[in-house]
Each structure stands twice: as C-alpha cells, then as structure tokens.
Amino acid sequence: MSTLRPTLEFLLYDWLHADRLTERPRFADHSRETFGAVLDTCERIAREKYAPFNRLVDTEEPRFDGERVILPRATHEAHDAYVASGMLSAAQDYDIGGMQLPYTIEAAAGTFFTTASVSIGGGLLTIGNANLLLAHGTELQKRVFALNEFSGRFSGTMCLSEPQAGSSLSDVATRATPDGEDFEGDPLGPRYRLKGNKMWISAGEHELAENIVHLVLAKIPGADGRLVPGTRGISLFIVPKKLVDTEGRLTGERNDIALAGLNHKLGWRGTTNTLLNFGEGRYPVRGAPGAIGYLVGRPGEGLRCMFHMMNEARIGIGLAATSLGLAGYYASLEYARNRPQGRPVGPAGKDPAQPQVRIIEHADIKRMLLGQKSYCEGALALLLQCARLVDEQHTGAPQAADEARLLLEVLTPVAKSWPSEFCLEANSLAIQILGGYGYTRDFPVEQYWRDNRLNMIHEGTHGIQAADLLGRKVVMEGGKGLLLLAGRVNATIERAIQQPHLAQHANALGQALQQVGAATKAAWATGNPADALANAVPYMQAFGHLVIAWTWLDVLLALPAQPVQAQDEGRLRAARYFFHYELPKIPAWLQVVQTRDATCATMPEDAF
Ligand SMILES: Cc1cc2nc3c(=O)[nH]c(=O)nc-3n(C[C@H](O)[C@H](O)[C@H](O)COP(=O)(O)OP(=O)(O)OC[C@H]3O[C@@H](n4cnc5c(N)ncnc54)[C@H](O)[C@@H]3O)c2cc1C
C-alpha cells in the first residue's frame, strides 16, 4: 500500500513547515486546509484516472494514421480531469485565474500523478512553456498564448533538440527569416518563417487540446545568409500548430509544421514523442512555405529565455524519477509481504519441515527495500526542499531570496540527476525483489524501470549535468554557492551532534563534507577544465550522496528521539541505511576526482 500521502504530509509540515508560507502576503488566503484540499483532489484524480491506465498507455502506444495521432481514450479522460482540477494555473496570480498556490504544494501534489502514471503526464511542459512566456513574452503573447495554456485550451512544447544538436544546442540549425517587409509590425510579435527539423519533441502532436504552442529555438541568419556560430545566435519563437488572431481565436489556417514520425520509445510511452519538420512546405501557409513564428524576447537571447524555466523543469524531472522509484518501492514492498519463499537459517541450518517464510523476512530483501526507501524518500525530501527554495526565491526577504537562488543553482543539477540515477537503481532493486516475476510484464516494476530510464537522458544528460555541477555551479561567484551549502550542512551537523542518537551520523556527514570540499579544490588544482571534468560524474555521485545524507540528517531532526510510530522508526532506519551502506562510497568516488585520474581521458580510441 502506498504511504505517499503521510510521507508528503510529514515532509511538508513537520519538516519544511510549509504551512508557515501562509504568513506571506502572496499565500495569505491559504491554510493547511486549502493545501490539504489540493492534495486530496490530485490524489483522487491520480487514483481514479491515472493509476488504472498506466499499463494500457504502455501497451497502446500512440499511433499515427497519416493524418492524426491517436491516443487511448483513457489519456484524454485523464488529461481532461487534470485540466478541470485547475492545476495548470495553480501557482499563478488570482487575476489571471490562478490559485496563488505555493510551488512547494504544487510540486508535492504533482507526485500523485507521476507515481500513478508518469507518461499520461501532468502539465510540466505546458506550465513551463506558459511560465516562460509570462517572463519574456509581450502582453499580447501572454494573453493569447500563455493564458490559453494555463486554462488548458492550448498545450505547450519545448523544441530545442535537433537530430544533429542534442547536448550541443549551439549547433541548432533551424533558420528563422523575417516574413515580409512588415514582419516587425505583427501584433503577436516580430513574424518570421522557420525551416528546420526538431527531434525528440515530447507532446509534439496530439489532439488533447485545441492547439499546440511550440516554443522553438532557431537562428536568424546574418546579412551574409550565414548562421552565427555558438549559442549567441539562438533566438526563441512561438510557433503555433494552428494560427490564431489577437483574441486567441483559431483563424482556420494550419501552420507549416509536419509530423515526420513518432519515436518508439523504451518507456514513457503514454506521451507522444515526435520528429517535427518545420517549414518544409507540406502545409504552405498564407501562400508560402515556412512555419510562421513570433519572436519572444530579443534576437540572440533564446537560450537565456529558455534557462529561465530550467530550475523548475529540472525539479520536475527529479520528481518524476523519484515518483517512479517510489512506485517500484510500494509495489515490491507489497509483493515481499505476500510471497512465501525459503526458510530462515538457524544455528543448525535450515529446517525443511518448517513452512516457508515470506521473503520480507530475509535480511537481503530488507536490504533491497531499505535501499529503495532511503534513495526515494531521501530524494523526495531533497526535491521538496528545492521547491521550498523556489518559493523562498520568489517571496522571501531579499537576502533569504538571494541565498535561495544561489542554493538552487548548486542543488539543481543534483536534484535532477541524483534521483535519475539512484531512483532508477531503486527500480532495479524492485525488479530483483520480485525475482522472475519482476522480469515479466505481468507485474508493473519492469515498466517503472523502463519509464525511469529516460530521466538520465533528457533535460541535460547525466554527463552534462555533472559537468555543469563541477564546471560551473560549485565555482560560480567565487564558490559562493558551495560555501553557502556547506554552511547549511554544518548548521544541520551542529544541531544533530547535540543528540546522542544522531551524533555518529553528524560526524560522518562532517567528514564527507570535508572530503567533497577537498576534492573540489584538487579537481581544479591545475586550472584546466579538461583535467577537472574528466571525472565529473563520479564527483556528482559523491556530491549527490553528501546532499542526500545531509537531507536525511536534517529530516531526522524533525523526529522524536524515541520514535513511537512505525513510520518514524522507518525514517530513522532508512537514514541509518544511507549512512552505513551508502555514505562510505563517497571516498571511493572522490579518489579519481582528487587525483585527476586520466585513465578514461587518455584511453586511445584504437585500444578499445
Ligand atoms: C523521450 C525523450 C523526450 C525528449 N523530449 C524533448 C523535448 O520535449 N524537447 C527537446 O528539445 N528535447 C527533448 N529530448 C531530447 C533530449 O533532451 C536529448 O536526447 C538530450 O539532450 C541528449 O541529446 P542527444 O540525444 O542528441 O544525445 P547526445 O547529445 O549526442 O549525447 C550522447 C552521449 O554523449 C554525451 N555527451 C554529449 N556531449 C558531451 C560533452 N560535451 N561532454 C561529455 N559527454 C557528452 C552525452 O552525455 C550522452 O551520454 C527528449 C529525448 C527523449 C529521449
């Protein structure tokens, strides 16, 4: 049985004191009751409209009949229920139809959907798209596109990747050229014609909404017709699937965007994933080929605009990875409680005359359950803490807001990547607990693993996030973010060391902090990024383990020293597991970082 709700409530209120956010003017109309009502609604919709169809959306992949993309009816019904819940605009201002809900609560409520069926999906892309337009769009762009996305009338995509430009967005080759003499006079924004191919676009084609608002990165050629190399040349465009007027009404014109094909994925199959051809002339519009798009922000500022929404998008991916980890944990826990197999070993060996025990009684199964619990509940705590920092950044006093911003810079690569790796490992442990049954499609755990395998790949691959952490985040602003984080970790250590039952963990965490600090310096000792970044992924693993250990210790401070409830005992045990079985891995990971080990970097290609 899922313990997601009590876990969320404990983390939100006993640990993060999210109810105190209602003391701030923006959230003054809220209370723990209104937060509870949001959680109730999302939990109910997820239980009724998402969970029962998770396998169905996996087996009935989206189909393209040459005209339309066909999704199961269950996906339409789940999507409609999600839109009706108001969650698309939950965090927005009252005057544009929002609820002014803290992001912390929105993020927590979203885990019900991602645990029930990650690929039916909530509004991550649409919300991110509309938020970006609120930050960088003109008043009309906000009204025509963003507001219709928040209401669910339109849905949104993010079109960054191209077949030849994935991690390296500077190589984007989609071109945007001014559309006619009067291109700057269009009320919807400077109007361009786009030509190019966008690969991997999630939710790029479907009929869940009236229209799809693509946000597309493209380059405006210079006077010589050449594209500016690097990221400086990238601009951002709104390219609607169907053209609209200044009131947001469909004009009846189809834009020149063609679905070249659907990608057939390992998992996450309930969401369409598309190769889109922009402007190839399949659907000429207003008498000419080329997809019509409206510039957002200034030319050349496309990536800067995109990065605006990266923190929340990456917290969203971390939450999806965590939710899938939790789903596997709940399924394997239930299985382990019911599956009889084997007998305990006593001093005289096994007694075959005895009945079999349930596998949850074996120490090794408990190890795998504790591993999952410590990874997934630790990750959930970290992500809610990050969401709380987003609220702090937006509504805190100036100094607190700036500290939240800086902490988020450092924590975001970890929040995205650590759950993607370790909650995936949790899914693997869940399969292991089910034995052969776990390897079949008769049980849900293999799907959780397949769905989760995406998270190390999209929104910046694992390697790219690691390079961002060690190459940029821990050294930015003179290492201020890292120092601030170290200060927070030390504050937790100081509180924990006062409590005899936590003192050992506090000391171990102190040591790990010192090791990570020393390794950061040693990695950069030559000042050469190639030396430092050759072992960025082991660095990120160690850094992530430090952050999760800190999170767990801080969570334990919210528990009574002598837990009476089984759930509190469980938290204490999961944290102990993390400190005893996981934290000692840190020095091993850091060894190669510290010595700038060049084994991988110098391997000659022909020696493979
Ligand atoms: C299911 C799915 C959904 C997606 N949804 C979207 C979407 O909605 N919108 C969108 O724009 N994109 C989307 N993507 C694209 C995704 O963001 C890219 O796949 C990702 O950025 C990696 O790009 P790539 O696949 O071209 O791999 P590559 O960039 O070719 O990377 C291949 C490998 O090389 C490594 N690598 C690359 N460069 C370096 C380097 N400089 N240093 C070290 N290692 C490096 C990578 O870490 C990776 O392991 C989606 C992808 C998938 C699979």
XYZ file of C-alpha atoms and ligand atoms in Angstrom:
661
model
C 0.000 0.000 0.000
C 1.273 3.462 -0.852
C 2.389 5.626 2.046
C 2.926 8.593 -0.238
C 0.351 10.873 1.404
C 1.626 10.525 5.003
C 5.209 10.817 3.750
C 4.360 14.052 1.924
C 2.484 15.431 4.932
C 5.391 14.677 7.242
C 7.935 16.296 4.929
C 5.744 19.299 4.115
C 4.607 20.182 7.603
C 6.765 18.506 10.259
C 9.985 19.109 8.405
C 9.619 22.030 5.948
C 6.838 23.877 7.831
C 5.194 24.688 4.504
C 2.103 25.914 6.388
C 4.155 28.937 7.545
C 4.173 30.129 3.942
C 0.600 31.277 4.571
C 2.070 34.082 6.698
C 3.322 35.682 3.475
C 1.026 38.106 1.648
C 1.022 36.097 -1.590
C -0.273 32.989 0.161
C -2.362 34.704 2.860
C -5.685 33.244 1.664
C -4.301 29.736 2.038
C -4.201 27.460 5.045
C -3.248 23.904 5.759
C -6.863 23.062 4.897
C -6.669 24.567 1.407
C -3.352 22.809 0.826
C -4.985 19.591 2.009
C -7.883 20.082 -0.415
C -5.425 20.395 -3.329
C -3.626 17.225 -2.240
C -6.988 15.415 -1.870
C -8.095 16.386 -5.375
C -4.851 15.371 -7.043
C -4.655 12.128 -5.088
C -8.211 11.249 -6.129
C -7.756 12.066 -9.825
C -4.484 10.136 -9.891
C -6.131 7.137 -8.241
C -9.200 7.134 -10.494
C -7.949 8.406 -13.853
C -4.226 7.674 -13.969
C -3.206 4.583 -11.995
C -5.673 2.129 -13.583
C -4.420 3.018 -17.080
C -0.667 3.036 -16.588
C -0.198 -0.333 -18.286
C -2.696 0.467 -21.016
C -0.834 3.577 -22.148
C 2.338 1.499 -22.255
C 0.898 -1.222 -24.472
C -1.299 1.026 -26.631
C 1.447 3.314 -27.873
C 0.455 6.471 -29.733
C -0.316 5.727 -33.402
C -0.087 7.993 -36.425
C -2.628 7.234 -39.142
C -1.042 9.667 -41.578
C -3.396 12.445 -40.504
C -3.824 12.267 -36.762
C -2.039 10.899 -33.753
C -4.318 8.519 -31.884
C -4.027 8.198 -28.111
C -6.087 5.892 -25.892
C -9.368 7.339 -24.677
C -8.072 6.952 -21.086
C -5.369 9.527 -21.824
C -7.986 12.038 -22.974
C -10.090 11.435 -19.866
C -7.110 11.741 -17.509
C -5.983 14.909 -19.291
C -9.481 16.430 -19.062
C -9.677 15.647 -15.338
C -6.255 17.192 -14.798
C -7.243 20.364 -16.650
C -10.532 20.559 -14.728
C -8.620 20.373 -11.421
C -7.114 23.804 -12.164
C -3.576 22.532 -11.525
C -2.253 24.032 -14.778
C -2.627 27.503 -13.319
C -2.425 26.640 -9.621
C 0.656 28.745 -8.914
C -0.492 31.752 -10.965
C -1.906 35.070 -9.751
C -5.599 35.307 -8.916
C -6.127 37.943 -11.598
C -5.213 35.513 -14.358
C -7.311 32.723 -12.925
C -4.706 31.093 -10.685
C -4.853 29.982 -7.050
C -1.570 31.568 -5.862
C -0.603 28.175 -4.523
C 2.989 27.814 -3.279
C 5.190 25.862 -5.655
C 6.065 23.558 -2.739
C 2.449 22.355 -2.596
C 2.095 22.206 -6.384
C 5.227 20.051 -6.603
C 4.058 17.751 -3.807
C 0.598 17.370 -5.374
C 2.173 16.551 -8.740
C 3.798 13.425 -7.298
C 0.391 11.722 -7.130
C 0.167 11.871 -10.928
C 3.767 10.874 -11.603
C 3.555 7.946 -9.191
C 0.276 6.768 -10.735
C 1.272 7.138 -14.408
C 4.227 9.273 -15.332
C 3.620 9.128 -19.062
C -0.028 10.158 -19.051
C 1.598 13.182 -17.552
C 0.537 16.351 -15.865
C 1.233 19.780 -17.190
C 5.008 20.018 -16.822
C 5.673 21.111 -20.401
C 2.614 23.302 -20.789
C 3.203 25.044 -17.451
C 6.905 25.540 -18.234
C 6.093 26.924 -21.675
C 3.477 29.343 -20.332
C 5.692 30.441 -17.420
C 8.440 31.263 -19.879
C 6.037 33.426 -21.872
C 4.915 35.196 -18.695
C 8.552 36.067 -18.018
C 9.678 37.006 -21.529
C 6.629 37.461 -23.748
C 4.829 40.681 -24.703
C 1.486 41.469 -23.073
C -0.328 40.120 -26.136
C 1.793 36.971 -26.305
C 0.944 36.345 -22.663
C -2.766 36.875 -23.229
C -3.065 34.945 -26.474
C -0.734 32.030 -25.744
C 0.184 31.727 -22.039
C -3.306 32.297 -20.640
C -4.835 29.790 -23.051
C -2.229 27.283 -21.933
C -2.993 27.850 -18.253
C -6.682 27.253 -18.980
C -5.903 24.007 -20.836
C -7.306 25.228 -24.140
C -3.834 25.036 -25.715
C -0.937 22.795 -24.755
C 2.770 23.553 -24.965
C 6.057 22.034 -26.087
C 9.741 22.835 -25.884
C 11.507 22.431 -29.237
C 15.230 22.593 -28.534
C 16.789 19.363 -29.821
C 17.557 18.577 -33.458
C 18.878 15.350 -34.966
C 22.433 16.778 -35.010
C 22.092 19.044 -31.943
C 21.219 17.398 -28.634
C 23.596 18.232 -25.799
C 25.268 20.810 -28.006
C 22.495 23.313 -28.643
C 24.969 25.771 -30.132
C 24.697 23.623 -33.270
C 20.989 24.272 -33.747
C 20.420 24.700 -37.492
C 16.746 25.676 -37.718
C 16.626 29.006 -39.561
C 14.241 31.878 -38.983
C 13.966 34.567 -41.645
C 11.816 37.712 -41.495
C 8.378 37.145 -43.026
C 7.822 40.005 -45.436
C 8.589 43.727 -45.285
C 6.149 44.321 -42.445
C 7.444 41.440 -40.310
C 8.049 43.704 -37.327
C 4.542 45.091 -37.410
C 2.689 41.926 -36.406
C 0.853 42.488 -33.118
C 1.745 38.949 -31.991
C 5.458 39.783 -32.229
C 8.067 40.114 -34.998
C 6.976 37.475 -37.524
C 9.442 35.012 -39.052
C 9.356 31.923 -41.263
C 11.060 28.913 -39.713
C 12.652 25.977 -41.529
C 14.296 23.035 -39.839
C 13.858 19.704 -38.086
C 13.200 19.268 -34.388
C 13.865 15.863 -32.872
C 12.505 14.227 -29.708
C 9.733 16.739 -29.164
C 7.509 15.481 -26.369
C 3.773 16.007 -26.853
C 4.625 17.464 -30.278
C 1.437 16.156 -31.882
C -1.872 15.030 -30.365
C -5.479 16.124 -30.098
C -5.697 16.603 -26.348
C -6.050 20.363 -26.744
C -7.390 22.766 -29.349
C -3.935 23.938 -30.355
C -0.253 23.261 -29.628
C 2.065 26.148 -28.838
C 5.587 25.156 -29.837
C 8.426 27.168 -28.337
C 11.210 26.768 -30.858
C 14.913 27.619 -30.754
C 16.182 28.806 -34.128
C 18.857 31.042 -35.599
C 18.288 34.231 -37.566
C 20.874 34.317 -40.387
C 23.098 37.373 -40.675
C 23.191 39.679 -43.707
C 25.547 37.201 -45.451
C 22.941 34.461 -45.022
C 25.168 32.560 -42.573
C 24.134 31.418 -39.102
C 26.015 32.855 -36.131
C 28.008 30.023 -34.559
C 27.538 29.234 -30.881
C 24.665 29.900 -28.538
C 24.762 33.668 -29.107
C 22.934 33.241 -32.391
C 19.958 31.385 -30.907
C 16.562 33.065 -30.706
C 13.218 31.882 -29.392
C 9.937 31.729 -31.301
C 6.310 30.898 -30.617
C 5.220 28.624 -33.470
C 1.578 27.586 -33.052
C 0.343 24.444 -34.770
C -2.755 26.391 -35.833
C -2.564 30.132 -36.385
C -4.553 32.400 -34.090
C -5.726 36.026 -34.130
C -5.069 38.649 -31.471
C -8.018 37.346 -29.456
C -6.570 33.846 -29.403
C -9.228 32.544 -31.821
C -8.130 29.959 -34.381
C -8.021 31.574 -37.821
C -8.581 28.251 -39.576
C -5.050 28.277 -41.030
C -2.783 25.318 -40.372
C 0.851 26.252 -39.836
C 3.578 24.586 -41.902
C 4.578 22.015 -39.296
C 4.588 18.369 -40.359
C 4.879 15.309 -38.196
C 7.705 13.347 -39.805
C 7.239 10.447 -37.426
C 6.744 9.185 -33.911
C 9.670 7.831 -31.921
C 9.084 4.366 -30.493
C 10.496 4.505 -27.019
C 11.720 2.097 -24.366
C 9.259 3.587 -21.885
C 7.204 6.701 -21.111
C 5.005 5.546 -23.971
C 1.846 7.372 -22.961
C 3.390 10.631 -24.181
C 3.915 11.128 -27.899
C 7.467 11.849 -28.918
C 7.920 13.366 -32.317
C 10.192 14.393 -35.129
C 8.704 17.641 -36.429
C 9.587 19.256 -39.729
C 9.097 22.996 -39.617
C 8.579 24.821 -42.876
C 9.246 22.030 -45.352
C 6.299 23.235 -47.437
C 3.939 20.316 -46.736
C 1.333 22.792 -45.468
C 2.048 26.122 -47.181
C 0.514 28.896 -45.141
C -0.563 32.333 -46.379
C 0.629 31.308 -49.821
C 4.183 30.309 -48.941
C 6.180 27.523 -47.364
C 7.815 28.116 -43.955
C 6.302 27.821 -40.494
C 5.136 31.151 -39.130
C 6.678 32.019 -35.760
C 6.718 35.071 -33.488
C 9.921 36.186 -31.806
C 9.977 36.061 -27.998
C 12.379 38.463 -26.305
C 15.252 39.866 -28.328
C 17.145 38.132 -31.142
C 20.054 36.072 -29.800
C 18.523 35.705 -26.342
C 16.737 32.426 -26.946
C 18.785 30.261 -24.635
C 18.766 32.838 -21.861
C 14.954 32.846 -22.033
C 14.864 29.041 -22.024
C 17.101 28.871 -18.976
C 14.547 30.922 -17.102
C 12.461 27.824 -16.604
C 15.249 25.297 -16.174
C 15.247 25.122 -12.356
C 11.591 24.223 -12.128
C 11.755 21.900 -15.143
C 14.685 20.066 -13.603
C 12.989 19.801 -10.225
C 10.052 18.361 -12.203
C 12.268 15.711 -13.793
C 13.799 14.857 -10.410
C 10.290 14.470 -9.010
C 9.277 12.204 -11.891
C 12.338 9.999 -11.298
C 11.609 9.937 -7.569
C 7.932 9.125 -8.096
C 8.809 6.179 -10.333
C 11.264 4.999 -7.681
C 8.554 5.239 -5.044
C 6.042 3.399 -7.244
C 8.508 0.498 -7.558
C 9.192 0.573 -3.829
C 5.489 0.335 -2.962
C 4.914 -2.492 -5.465
C 7.914 -4.547 -4.308
C 7.079 -3.977 -0.638
C 3.603 -5.368 -1.134
C 4.984 -8.324 -3.058
C 7.633 -9.062 -0.415
C 4.973 -9.074 2.293
C 2.997 -11.758 0.477
C 5.469 -14.012 -1.306
C 6.384 -17.155 0.674
C 9.809 -18.467 -0.285
C 12.672 -20.081 1.620
C 13.270 -20.731 5.262
C 15.297 -18.870 7.837
C 18.777 -20.085 8.652
C 19.011 -21.085 12.305
C 22.108 -22.158 14.237
C 21.533 -25.699 12.921
C 20.895 -24.591 9.328
C 17.507 -24.702 7.622
C 14.657 -26.949 8.705
C 12.736 -28.098 5.575
C 9.883 -29.331 7.782
C 9.088 -25.737 8.694
C 6.714 -23.745 6.475
C 8.254 -21.201 4.140
C 8.554 -17.633 5.332
C 7.531 -14.552 3.395
C 10.505 -13.064 1.592
C 10.262 -9.814 3.563
C 11.717 -11.808 6.454
C 15.052 -12.331 4.657
C 17.767 -9.829 5.532
C 18.732 -9.443 1.870
C 15.189 -8.486 0.855
C 15.097 -5.975 3.708
C 18.380 -4.607 2.375
C 16.825 -4.028 -1.029
C 13.686 -2.478 0.449
C 15.717 -0.203 2.696
C 17.905 0.761 -0.238
C 14.826 1.848 -2.212
C 13.296 3.640 0.744
C 16.477 5.539 1.541
C 17.023 6.583 -2.092
C 13.449 7.536 -2.898
C 12.283 9.170 0.325
C 15.659 10.950 0.567
C 15.236 12.229 -2.990
C 11.631 13.278 -2.299
C 12.785 15.291 0.710
C 15.524 16.988 -1.321
C 13.121 17.888 -4.126
C 10.506 19.334 -1.791
C 13.284 21.312 -0.148
C 14.255 22.644 -3.603
C 10.618 23.526 -4.307
C 10.532 25.350 -0.969
C 13.644 27.265 -2.076
C 11.815 28.300 -5.270
C 9.071 29.795 -3.072
C 11.748 31.470 -0.950
C 13.361 32.926 -4.037
C 10.035 34.383 -5.164
C 8.507 35.516 -1.864
C 11.300 35.675 0.747
C 13.047 38.756 2.161
C 15.799 39.994 -0.177
C 18.749 38.257 1.478
C 16.890 34.987 2.007
C 15.665 35.142 -1.591
C 19.169 35.623 -2.916
C 20.513 32.767 -0.807
C 17.714 30.556 -2.101
C 18.667 31.464 -5.670
C 22.307 30.596 -5.065
C 21.497 27.328 -3.282
C 19.205 26.355 -6.146
C 21.998 26.965 -8.636
C 24.158 24.398 -6.843
C 21.417 21.951 -5.916
C 19.529 21.843 -9.232
C 21.928 19.541 -11.150
C 21.815 17.191 -8.160
C 18.031 17.440 -7.849
C 17.679 16.429 -11.498
C 20.429 13.845 -11.759
C 20.726 12.079 -8.423
C 17.144 10.730 -8.467
C 17.546 9.861 -12.158
C 20.413 7.535 -11.287
C 19.531 6.249 -7.838
C 15.759 6.007 -8.082
C 16.401 4.072 -11.298
C 18.645 1.819 -9.233
C 15.714 1.561 -6.819
C 13.548 0.316 -9.707
C 16.173 -2.303 -10.473
C 16.074 -3.447 -6.833
C 12.282 -3.649 -7.059
C 12.595 -5.998 -10.057
C 15.118 -8.071 -8.103
C 12.716 -8.470 -5.183
C 10.075 -9.910 -7.490
C 12.600 -12.352 -8.953
C 11.480 -13.828 -12.291
C 8.066 -12.241 -11.913
C 9.719 -8.839 -11.815
C 11.145 -9.507 -15.245
C 7.721 -10.080 -16.778
C 5.071 -7.695 -17.987
C 2.562 -9.276 -15.611
C 3.879 -7.018 -12.859
C 4.380 -3.255 -13.008
C 8.001 -2.966 -11.847
C 9.667 -3.503 -15.237
C 7.634 -0.617 -16.659
C 8.703 1.689 -13.853
C 12.339 0.895 -14.688
C 11.776 1.484 -18.415
C 9.911 4.725 -17.782
C 12.594 5.917 -15.390
C 15.468 5.147 -17.765
C 14.638 8.318 -19.681
C 15.454 10.661 -16.840
C 19.232 10.315 -17.088
C 18.939 11.288 -20.773
C 16.585 14.242 -21.200
C 16.742 17.775 -19.707
C 20.545 17.613 -19.917
C 22.140 14.167 -19.825
C 23.817 12.807 -16.714
C 27.247 13.727 -18.053
C 26.154 17.240 -18.990
C 24.614 17.852 -15.544
C 27.804 16.601 -13.885
C 29.922 18.954 -15.982
C 27.544 21.787 -15.060
C 27.925 20.997 -11.342
C 31.716 20.716 -11.222
C 32.492 23.008 -14.134
C 30.178 25.882 -13.258
C 27.962 25.653 -10.206
C 30.486 24.933 -7.452
C 32.907 27.548 -8.751
C 30.473 30.299 -9.809
C 30.523 33.624 -7.964
C 33.868 32.633 -6.418
C 32.471 29.413 -4.983
C 29.797 31.290 -3.001
C 27.095 28.698 -3.659
C 29.228 25.844 -2.426
C 30.191 27.815 0.698
C 26.556 28.594 1.387
C 25.616 24.940 1.032
C 28.498 23.946 3.318
C 27.173 26.446 5.867
C 23.720 24.829 5.748
C 25.210 21.338 6.077
C 27.301 22.466 9.048
C 24.247 24.001 10.714
C 22.475 20.633 10.484
C 25.569 18.881 11.835
C 25.732 21.255 14.812
C 22.126 20.558 15.739
C 22.432 16.813 15.222
C 25.626 16.452 17.211
C 23.761 17.574 20.341
C 21.603 14.467 20.112
C 23.380 11.297 21.196
C 21.449 9.077 18.766
C 22.435 11.281 15.801
C 25.992 12.227 16.766
C 27.607 9.403 14.808
C 25.746 10.386 11.633
C 26.657 14.028 12.213
C 30.356 13.171 12.424
C 30.192 11.018 9.292
C 28.478 13.840 7.420
C 31.118 16.321 8.589
C 33.817 14.067 7.221
C 32.028 13.663 3.880
C 31.652 17.436 3.587
C 35.344 17.882 4.167
C 36.155 15.205 1.552
C 33.938 16.794 -1.091
C 35.423 20.238 -0.386
C 38.992 18.923 -0.687
C 38.180 17.020 -3.892
C 36.612 20.123 -5.454
C 39.841 22.045 -4.869
C 42.037 19.177 -6.067
C 39.971 18.699 -9.224
C 40.610 22.337 -10.144
C 44.241 22.405 -8.958
C 45.663 22.689 -12.477
C 43.005 25.205 -13.506
C 42.431 23.120 -16.621
C 38.755 22.214 -17.154
C 39.756 19.100 -19.116
C 41.568 17.743 -16.010
C 38.756 18.619 -13.628
C 35.840 17.490 -15.754
C 37.272 14.138 -16.844
C 35.749 12.703 -13.648
C 32.710 14.931 -13.327
C 30.231 12.060 -12.994
C 31.975 10.368 -10.028
C 32.160 13.848 -8.484
C 28.426 14.330 -8.946
C 27.709 10.910 -7.422
C 29.753 11.805 -4.341
C 28.284 15.301 -4.154
C 24.767 13.905 -4.505
C 25.340 11.367 -1.744
C 26.581 14.162 0.503
C 23.453 16.202 -0.231
C 21.110 13.266 0.380
C 22.885 12.340 3.640
C 22.537 15.959 4.777
C 18.861 15.904 3.808
C 18.247 12.696 5.743
C 20.008 14.005 8.858
C 18.002 17.195 8.701
C 14.799 15.178 8.321
C 15.718 13.126 11.393
C 15.892 16.337 13.416
C 12.145 16.665 12.859
C 11.507 13.274 14.504
C 11.156 12.464 18.194
C 14.393 10.940 19.612
C 12.430 7.852 20.633
C 10.047 7.179 17.746
C 6.756 5.651 18.739
C 5.183 5.407 15.314
C 6.323 2.751 12.842
C 6.704 5.401 10.131
C 9.146 7.406 12.241
C 11.069 4.246 13.060
C 11.144 3.594 9.299
C 12.640 7.022 8.624
C 15.286 6.528 11.269
C 16.179 3.130 9.798
C 16.249 4.358 6.195
C 18.593 7.173 7.198
C 20.769 4.717 9.101
C 20.900 2.533 5.989
C 22.025 5.522 3.958
C 24.739 6.448 6.445
C 26.022 2.870 6.870
C 25.727 1.465 3.336
C 25.880 4.488 1.031
C 27.894 7.295 2.602
C 31.097 5.196 2.706
C 31.026 5.136 -1.125
C 31.957 8.820 -1.223
C 35.737 8.450 -0.775
C 35.841 5.773 -3.491
C 34.133 8.076 -5.993
C 36.297 11.007 -4.984
C 39.569 9.109 -5.311
C 39.683 9.575 -9.091
C 38.456 13.163 -8.828
C 41.083 14.100 -6.268
C 43.956 12.637 -8.272
C 42.565 13.897 -11.591
C 42.851 10.305 -12.741
C 43.301 10.307 -16.521
C 42.551 6.627 -17.172
C 39.412 7.443 -19.161
C 40.514 10.729 -20.693
C 43.722 9.304 -22.135
C 42.404 5.980 -23.389
C 43.444 5.748 -27.055
C 40.444 5.143 -29.295
C 42.066 2.285 -31.158
C 42.760 0.479 -27.879
C 39.058 -0.121 -27.247
C 11.856 10.526 -24.686
C 12.583 11.817 -24.919
C 11.909 13.012 -24.762
C 12.561 14.221 -25.058
N 11.835 15.389 -25.022
C 12.410 16.518 -25.532
C 11.637 17.704 -25.723
O 10.436 17.758 -25.399
N 12.241 18.779 -26.274
C 13.544 18.770 -26.641
O 14.033 19.773 -27.139
N 14.311 17.655 -26.476
C 13.768 16.536 -25.927
N 14.527 15.399 -25.779
C 15.905 15.420 -26.212
C 16.900 15.269 -25.108
O 16.976 16.448 -24.352
C 18.218 14.857 -25.771
O 18.088 13.498 -26.133
C 19.399 15.077 -24.887
O 19.636 16.439 -24.736
C 20.658 14.417 -25.448
O 20.863 14.731 -26.802
P 21.164 13.548 -27.840
O 20.102 12.541 -27.714
O 21.388 14.165 -29.152
O 22.492 12.884 -27.307
P 23.971 13.460 -27.490
O 23.994 14.907 -27.157
O 24.501 13.008 -28.795
O 24.712 12.684 -26.315
C 25.097 11.313 -26.435
C 26.039 10.991 -25.267
O 27.205 11.815 -25.375
C 27.402 12.535 -24.169
N 27.945 13.861 -24.484
C 27.497 14.731 -25.412
N 28.239 15.850 -25.386
C 29.159 15.694 -24.420
C 30.204 16.509 -23.896
N 30.423 17.733 -24.362
N 30.936 16.022 -22.872
C 30.721 14.787 -22.377
N 29.752 13.968 -22.835
C 28.975 14.423 -23.834
C 26.036 12.636 -23.523
O 26.130 12.828 -22.112
C 25.413 11.293 -23.898
O 25.780 10.312 -22.977
C 13.915 14.206 -25.433
C 14.596 12.992 -25.524
C 13.948 11.809 -25.288
C 14.708 10.517 -25.448
